[in-house]
Coordinates of C-alpha atoms in Angstrom, one line a residue:
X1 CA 19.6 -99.9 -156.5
X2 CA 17.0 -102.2 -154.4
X3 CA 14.1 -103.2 -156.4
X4 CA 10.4 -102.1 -154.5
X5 CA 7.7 -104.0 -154.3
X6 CA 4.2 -102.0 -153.3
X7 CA 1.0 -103.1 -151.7
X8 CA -1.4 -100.7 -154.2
X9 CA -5.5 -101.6 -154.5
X10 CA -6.0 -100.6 -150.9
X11 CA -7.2 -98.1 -151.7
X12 CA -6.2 -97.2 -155.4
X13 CA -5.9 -93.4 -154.7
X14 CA -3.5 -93.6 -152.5
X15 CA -1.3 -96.4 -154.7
X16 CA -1.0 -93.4 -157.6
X17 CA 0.6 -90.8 -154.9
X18 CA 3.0 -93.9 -153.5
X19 CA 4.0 -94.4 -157.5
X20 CA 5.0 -91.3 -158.0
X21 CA 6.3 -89.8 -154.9
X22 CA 8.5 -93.2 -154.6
X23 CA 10.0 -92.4 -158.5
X24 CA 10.5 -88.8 -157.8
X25 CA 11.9 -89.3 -154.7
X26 CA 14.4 -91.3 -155.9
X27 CA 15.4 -89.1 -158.8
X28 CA 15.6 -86.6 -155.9
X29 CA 18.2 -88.6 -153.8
X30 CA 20.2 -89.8 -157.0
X31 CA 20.5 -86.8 -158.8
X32 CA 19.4 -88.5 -161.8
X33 CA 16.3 -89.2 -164.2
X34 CA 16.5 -92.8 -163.2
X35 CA 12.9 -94.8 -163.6
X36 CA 13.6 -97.0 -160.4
X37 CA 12.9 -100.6 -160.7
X38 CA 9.6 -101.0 -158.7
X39 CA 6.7 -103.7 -158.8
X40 CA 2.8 -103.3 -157.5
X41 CA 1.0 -106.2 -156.3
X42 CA -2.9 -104.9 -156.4
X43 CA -5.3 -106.2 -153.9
X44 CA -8.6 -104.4 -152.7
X45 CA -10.0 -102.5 -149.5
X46 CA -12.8 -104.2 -150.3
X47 CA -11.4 -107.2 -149.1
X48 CA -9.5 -105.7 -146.3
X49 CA -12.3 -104.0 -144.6
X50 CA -14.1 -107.5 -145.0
X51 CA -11.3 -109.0 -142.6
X52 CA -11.2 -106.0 -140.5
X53 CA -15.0 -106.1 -140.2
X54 CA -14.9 -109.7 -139.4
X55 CA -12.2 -109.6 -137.1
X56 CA -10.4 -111.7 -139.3
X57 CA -7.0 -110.9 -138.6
X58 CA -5.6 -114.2 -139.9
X59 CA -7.1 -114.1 -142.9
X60 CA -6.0 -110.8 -143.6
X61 CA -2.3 -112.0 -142.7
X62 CA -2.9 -114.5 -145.2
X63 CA -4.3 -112.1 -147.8
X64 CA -1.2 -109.8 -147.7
X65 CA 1.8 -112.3 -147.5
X66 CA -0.2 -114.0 -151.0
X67 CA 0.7 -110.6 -152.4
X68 CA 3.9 -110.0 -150.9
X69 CA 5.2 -113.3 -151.8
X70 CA 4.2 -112.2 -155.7
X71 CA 6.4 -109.4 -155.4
X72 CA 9.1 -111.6 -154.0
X73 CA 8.4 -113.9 -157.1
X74 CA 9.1 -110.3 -159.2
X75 CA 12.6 -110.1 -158.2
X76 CA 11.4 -107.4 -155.6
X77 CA 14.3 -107.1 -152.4
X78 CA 11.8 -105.4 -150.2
X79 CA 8.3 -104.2 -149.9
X80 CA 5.7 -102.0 -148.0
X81 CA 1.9 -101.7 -148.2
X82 CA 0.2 -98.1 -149.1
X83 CA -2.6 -98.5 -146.6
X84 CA -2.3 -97.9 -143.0
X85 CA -5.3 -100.1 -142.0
X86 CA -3.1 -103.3 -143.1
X87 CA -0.7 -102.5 -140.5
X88 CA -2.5 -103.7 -137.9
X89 CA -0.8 -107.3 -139.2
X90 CA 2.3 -105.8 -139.9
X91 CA 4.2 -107.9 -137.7
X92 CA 2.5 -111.1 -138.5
X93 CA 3.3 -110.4 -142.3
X94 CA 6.7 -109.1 -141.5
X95 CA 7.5 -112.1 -139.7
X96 CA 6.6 -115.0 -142.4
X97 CA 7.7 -112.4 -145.5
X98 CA 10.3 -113.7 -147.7
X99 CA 11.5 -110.3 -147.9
X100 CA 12.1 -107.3 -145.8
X101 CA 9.3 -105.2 -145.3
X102 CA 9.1 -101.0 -144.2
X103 CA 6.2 -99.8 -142.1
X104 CA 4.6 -96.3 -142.1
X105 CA 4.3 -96.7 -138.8
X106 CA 7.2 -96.9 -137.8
X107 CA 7.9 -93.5 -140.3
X108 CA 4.8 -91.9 -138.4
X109 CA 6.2 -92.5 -134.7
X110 CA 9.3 -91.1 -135.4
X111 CA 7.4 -88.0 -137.8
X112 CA 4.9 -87.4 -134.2
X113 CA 7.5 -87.7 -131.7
X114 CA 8.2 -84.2 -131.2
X115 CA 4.5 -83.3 -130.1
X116 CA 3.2 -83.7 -126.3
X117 CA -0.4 -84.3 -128.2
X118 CA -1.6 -85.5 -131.7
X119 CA -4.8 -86.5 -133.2
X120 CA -4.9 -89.7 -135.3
X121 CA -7.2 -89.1 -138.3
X122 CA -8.0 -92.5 -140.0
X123 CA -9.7 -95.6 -141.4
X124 CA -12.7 -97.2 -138.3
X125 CA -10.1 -99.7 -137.6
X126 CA -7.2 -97.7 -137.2
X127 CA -9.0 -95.1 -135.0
X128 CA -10.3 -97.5 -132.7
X129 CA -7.3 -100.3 -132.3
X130 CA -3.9 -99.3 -130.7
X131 CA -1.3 -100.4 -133.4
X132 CA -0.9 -96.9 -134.6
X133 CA -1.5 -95.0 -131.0
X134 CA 0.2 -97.3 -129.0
X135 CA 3.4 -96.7 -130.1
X136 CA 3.2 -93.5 -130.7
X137 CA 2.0 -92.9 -126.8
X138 CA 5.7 -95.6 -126.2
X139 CA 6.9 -92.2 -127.1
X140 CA 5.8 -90.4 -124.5
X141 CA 3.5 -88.6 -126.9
X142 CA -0.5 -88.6 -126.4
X143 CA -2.6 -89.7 -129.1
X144 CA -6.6 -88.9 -129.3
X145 CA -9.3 -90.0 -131.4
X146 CA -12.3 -88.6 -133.2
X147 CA -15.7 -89.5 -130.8
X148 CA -18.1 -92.6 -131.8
X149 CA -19.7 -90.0 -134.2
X150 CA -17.1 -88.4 -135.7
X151 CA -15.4 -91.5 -136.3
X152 CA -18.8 -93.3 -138.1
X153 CA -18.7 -90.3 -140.0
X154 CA -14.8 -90.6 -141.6
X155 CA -15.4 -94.1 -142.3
X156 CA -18.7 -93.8 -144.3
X157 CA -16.5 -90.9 -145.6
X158 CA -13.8 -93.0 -146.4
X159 CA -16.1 -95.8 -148.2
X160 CA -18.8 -94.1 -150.2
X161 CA -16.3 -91.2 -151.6
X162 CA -12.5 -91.0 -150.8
X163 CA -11.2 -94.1 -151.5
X164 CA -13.2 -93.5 -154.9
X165 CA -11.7 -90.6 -155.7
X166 CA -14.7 -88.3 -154.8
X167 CA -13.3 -85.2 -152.9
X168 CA -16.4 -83.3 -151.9
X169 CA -16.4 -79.4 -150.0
X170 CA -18.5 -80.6 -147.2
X171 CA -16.5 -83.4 -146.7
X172 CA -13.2 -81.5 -146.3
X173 CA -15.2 -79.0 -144.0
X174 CA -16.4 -81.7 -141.7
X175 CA -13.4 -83.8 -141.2
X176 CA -11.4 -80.1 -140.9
X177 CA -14.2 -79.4 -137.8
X178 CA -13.3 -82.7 -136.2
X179 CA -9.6 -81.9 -136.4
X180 CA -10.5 -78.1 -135.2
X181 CA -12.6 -79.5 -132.2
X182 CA -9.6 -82.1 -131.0
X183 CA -7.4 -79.2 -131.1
X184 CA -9.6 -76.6 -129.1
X185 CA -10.7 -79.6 -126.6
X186 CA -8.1 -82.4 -126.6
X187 CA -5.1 -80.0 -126.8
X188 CA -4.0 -81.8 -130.2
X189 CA -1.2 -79.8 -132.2
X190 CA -0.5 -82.5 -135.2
X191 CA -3.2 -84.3 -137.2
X192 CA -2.1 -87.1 -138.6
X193 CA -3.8 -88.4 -142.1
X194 CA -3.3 -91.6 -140.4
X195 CA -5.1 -93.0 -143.9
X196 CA -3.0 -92.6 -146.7
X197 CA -6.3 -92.0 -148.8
X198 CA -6.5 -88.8 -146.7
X199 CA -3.7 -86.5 -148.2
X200 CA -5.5 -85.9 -151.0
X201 CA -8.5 -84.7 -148.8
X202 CA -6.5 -81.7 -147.7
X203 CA -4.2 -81.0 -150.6
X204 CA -4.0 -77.3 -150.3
X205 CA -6.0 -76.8 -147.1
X206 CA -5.1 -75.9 -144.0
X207 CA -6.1 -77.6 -141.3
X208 CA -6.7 -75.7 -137.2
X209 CA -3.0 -77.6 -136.8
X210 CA -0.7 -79.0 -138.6
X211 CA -1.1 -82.2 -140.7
X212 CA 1.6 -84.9 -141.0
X213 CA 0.9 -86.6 -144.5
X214 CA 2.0 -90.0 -143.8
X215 CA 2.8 -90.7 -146.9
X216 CA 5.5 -88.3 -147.2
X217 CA 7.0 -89.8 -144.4
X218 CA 6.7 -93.6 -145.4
X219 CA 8.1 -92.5 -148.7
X220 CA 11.1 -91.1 -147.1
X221 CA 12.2 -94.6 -145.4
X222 CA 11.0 -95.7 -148.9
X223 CA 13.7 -93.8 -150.9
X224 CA 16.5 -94.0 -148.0
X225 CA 15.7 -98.3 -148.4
X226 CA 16.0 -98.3 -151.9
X227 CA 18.7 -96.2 -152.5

C-alpha cells in the first residue's frame, strides 16, 4: 500500500472529513481494519486567500510545493491538497512536485460530466476564475456561477463562519436560495460544493438539485491511488 500525504489547514474542517473518509475508505476497498499509512502537511487559508487576494499565484505555488516537499521528506509516494481554491496552481505544483499528485478536479469533471448544466458553488476565487469551469465546460457540460452578490455573500460566508466550523440556519438557507435560483433561472441540475468546506454545510439537507460533494469524489481517486 502507497503512503498519502494530505494538504490539511486549508481549511481545517475540511482536512477532518479527508482523514477519515480517506481511512475508511480504504478499509472499505481492503476488506480490512487496516490504519493506512498517511501524512498531513498543515498550512492555512489564511495564507492562501492572502495569495489569491494578491494575485499571487507564484507565491502560492511556492507555498504549496514547501508543504508537498515535507511530505515527500515523510516517506509519502503521493499527495493531494483538501482545498479546491489551491487548484488553481495545480499544474504549476504538479509539475516541480517530487511526487505524484491527484487533483479533485480532475475527480469533479469526470463526477459533472453527465449533466448538460451545473452550478459551481465555491470559494471567490474559484467562482470567478475558470480552472474549475473550464474544464468541466471541455466536456461539453455548462457551468454557471452565483451573481456578484451572491458570490460576496458565500465568501464572507466562507471566512467569518464555515471554514471556522460555525454552521448557522440562515446561512444554509441562503446559500440553498442561490442554488434554488440557478436552477429555476440558469437551468442548473447539479450543484457542486466546489469548496470542500461546503459538505458539511448541507449534511443532511436537500438542496432544489442535486449536490455533488467533492470530496466524496476526490476521496475515491484517493483510495483507488493508494490501494
Amino acid at each position: 500500500m502507497k503512503k498519502l500525504g494530505l494538504i490539511g489547514g486549508t481549511g481545517p474542517e475540511s482536512t477532518v472529513i479527508y482523514y477519515d473518509r480517506v481511512l475508511r475508505g480504504i478499509q472499505e476497498a481492503t476488506g480490512t481494519d487496516v490504519v493506512a499509512p498517511l501524512t498531513i502537511e498543515n498550512l492555512s487559508y489564511l495564507e492562501v486567500f492572502e495569495y489569491m487576494g494578491a494575485g499571487d499565484l507564484a507565491g502560492l505555488t511556492t507555498y504549496l510545493l514547501g508543504g508537498i516537499r515535507s511530505l515527500a521528506d515523510a516517506g509519502c509516494d503521493l499527495a493531494a491538497m483538501t482545498a479546491f481554491t489551491t487548484h488553481a496552481v495545480f499544474d504549476r505544483v504538479a509539475a516541480d512536485s517530487p511526487i505524484p499528485l491527484v487533483s479533485a478536479v480532475d475527480a469533479t469533471v469526470r463526477a459533472s460530466a453527465a449533466y448538460e448544466t451545473v452550478a459551481l458553488l465555491g470559494t471567490e476565487f474559484t467562482m470567478t476564475s475558470t480552472f474549475v469551469s473550464a474544464p468541466i465546460e471541455a466536456t461539453g457540460t455548462r457551468c454557471v456561477t452565483p451573481n456578484a452578490e451572491e458570490i460576496s455573500y458565500i465568501q464572507r460566508k466562507l471566512t467569518e463562519e464555515i471554514e471556522k466550523g460555525v454552521i448557522r440556519r440562515e446561512t444554509i438557507d441562503g446559500v440553498a436560495a442561490i442554488v434554488e435560483r440557478l436552477a429555476a433561472e440558469e437551468g442548473a441540475q447539479l450543484a457542486i460544493l466546489g469548496c470542500t468546506e461546503l459538505p458539511p454545510l448541507f449534511d443532511g439537507v436537500d438542496l432544489a438539485i442535486p449536490k455533488l460533494d467533492t470530496i466524496d469524489a476526490h476521496v475515491a481517486d484517493l483510495v483507488t491511488a493508494v490501494t
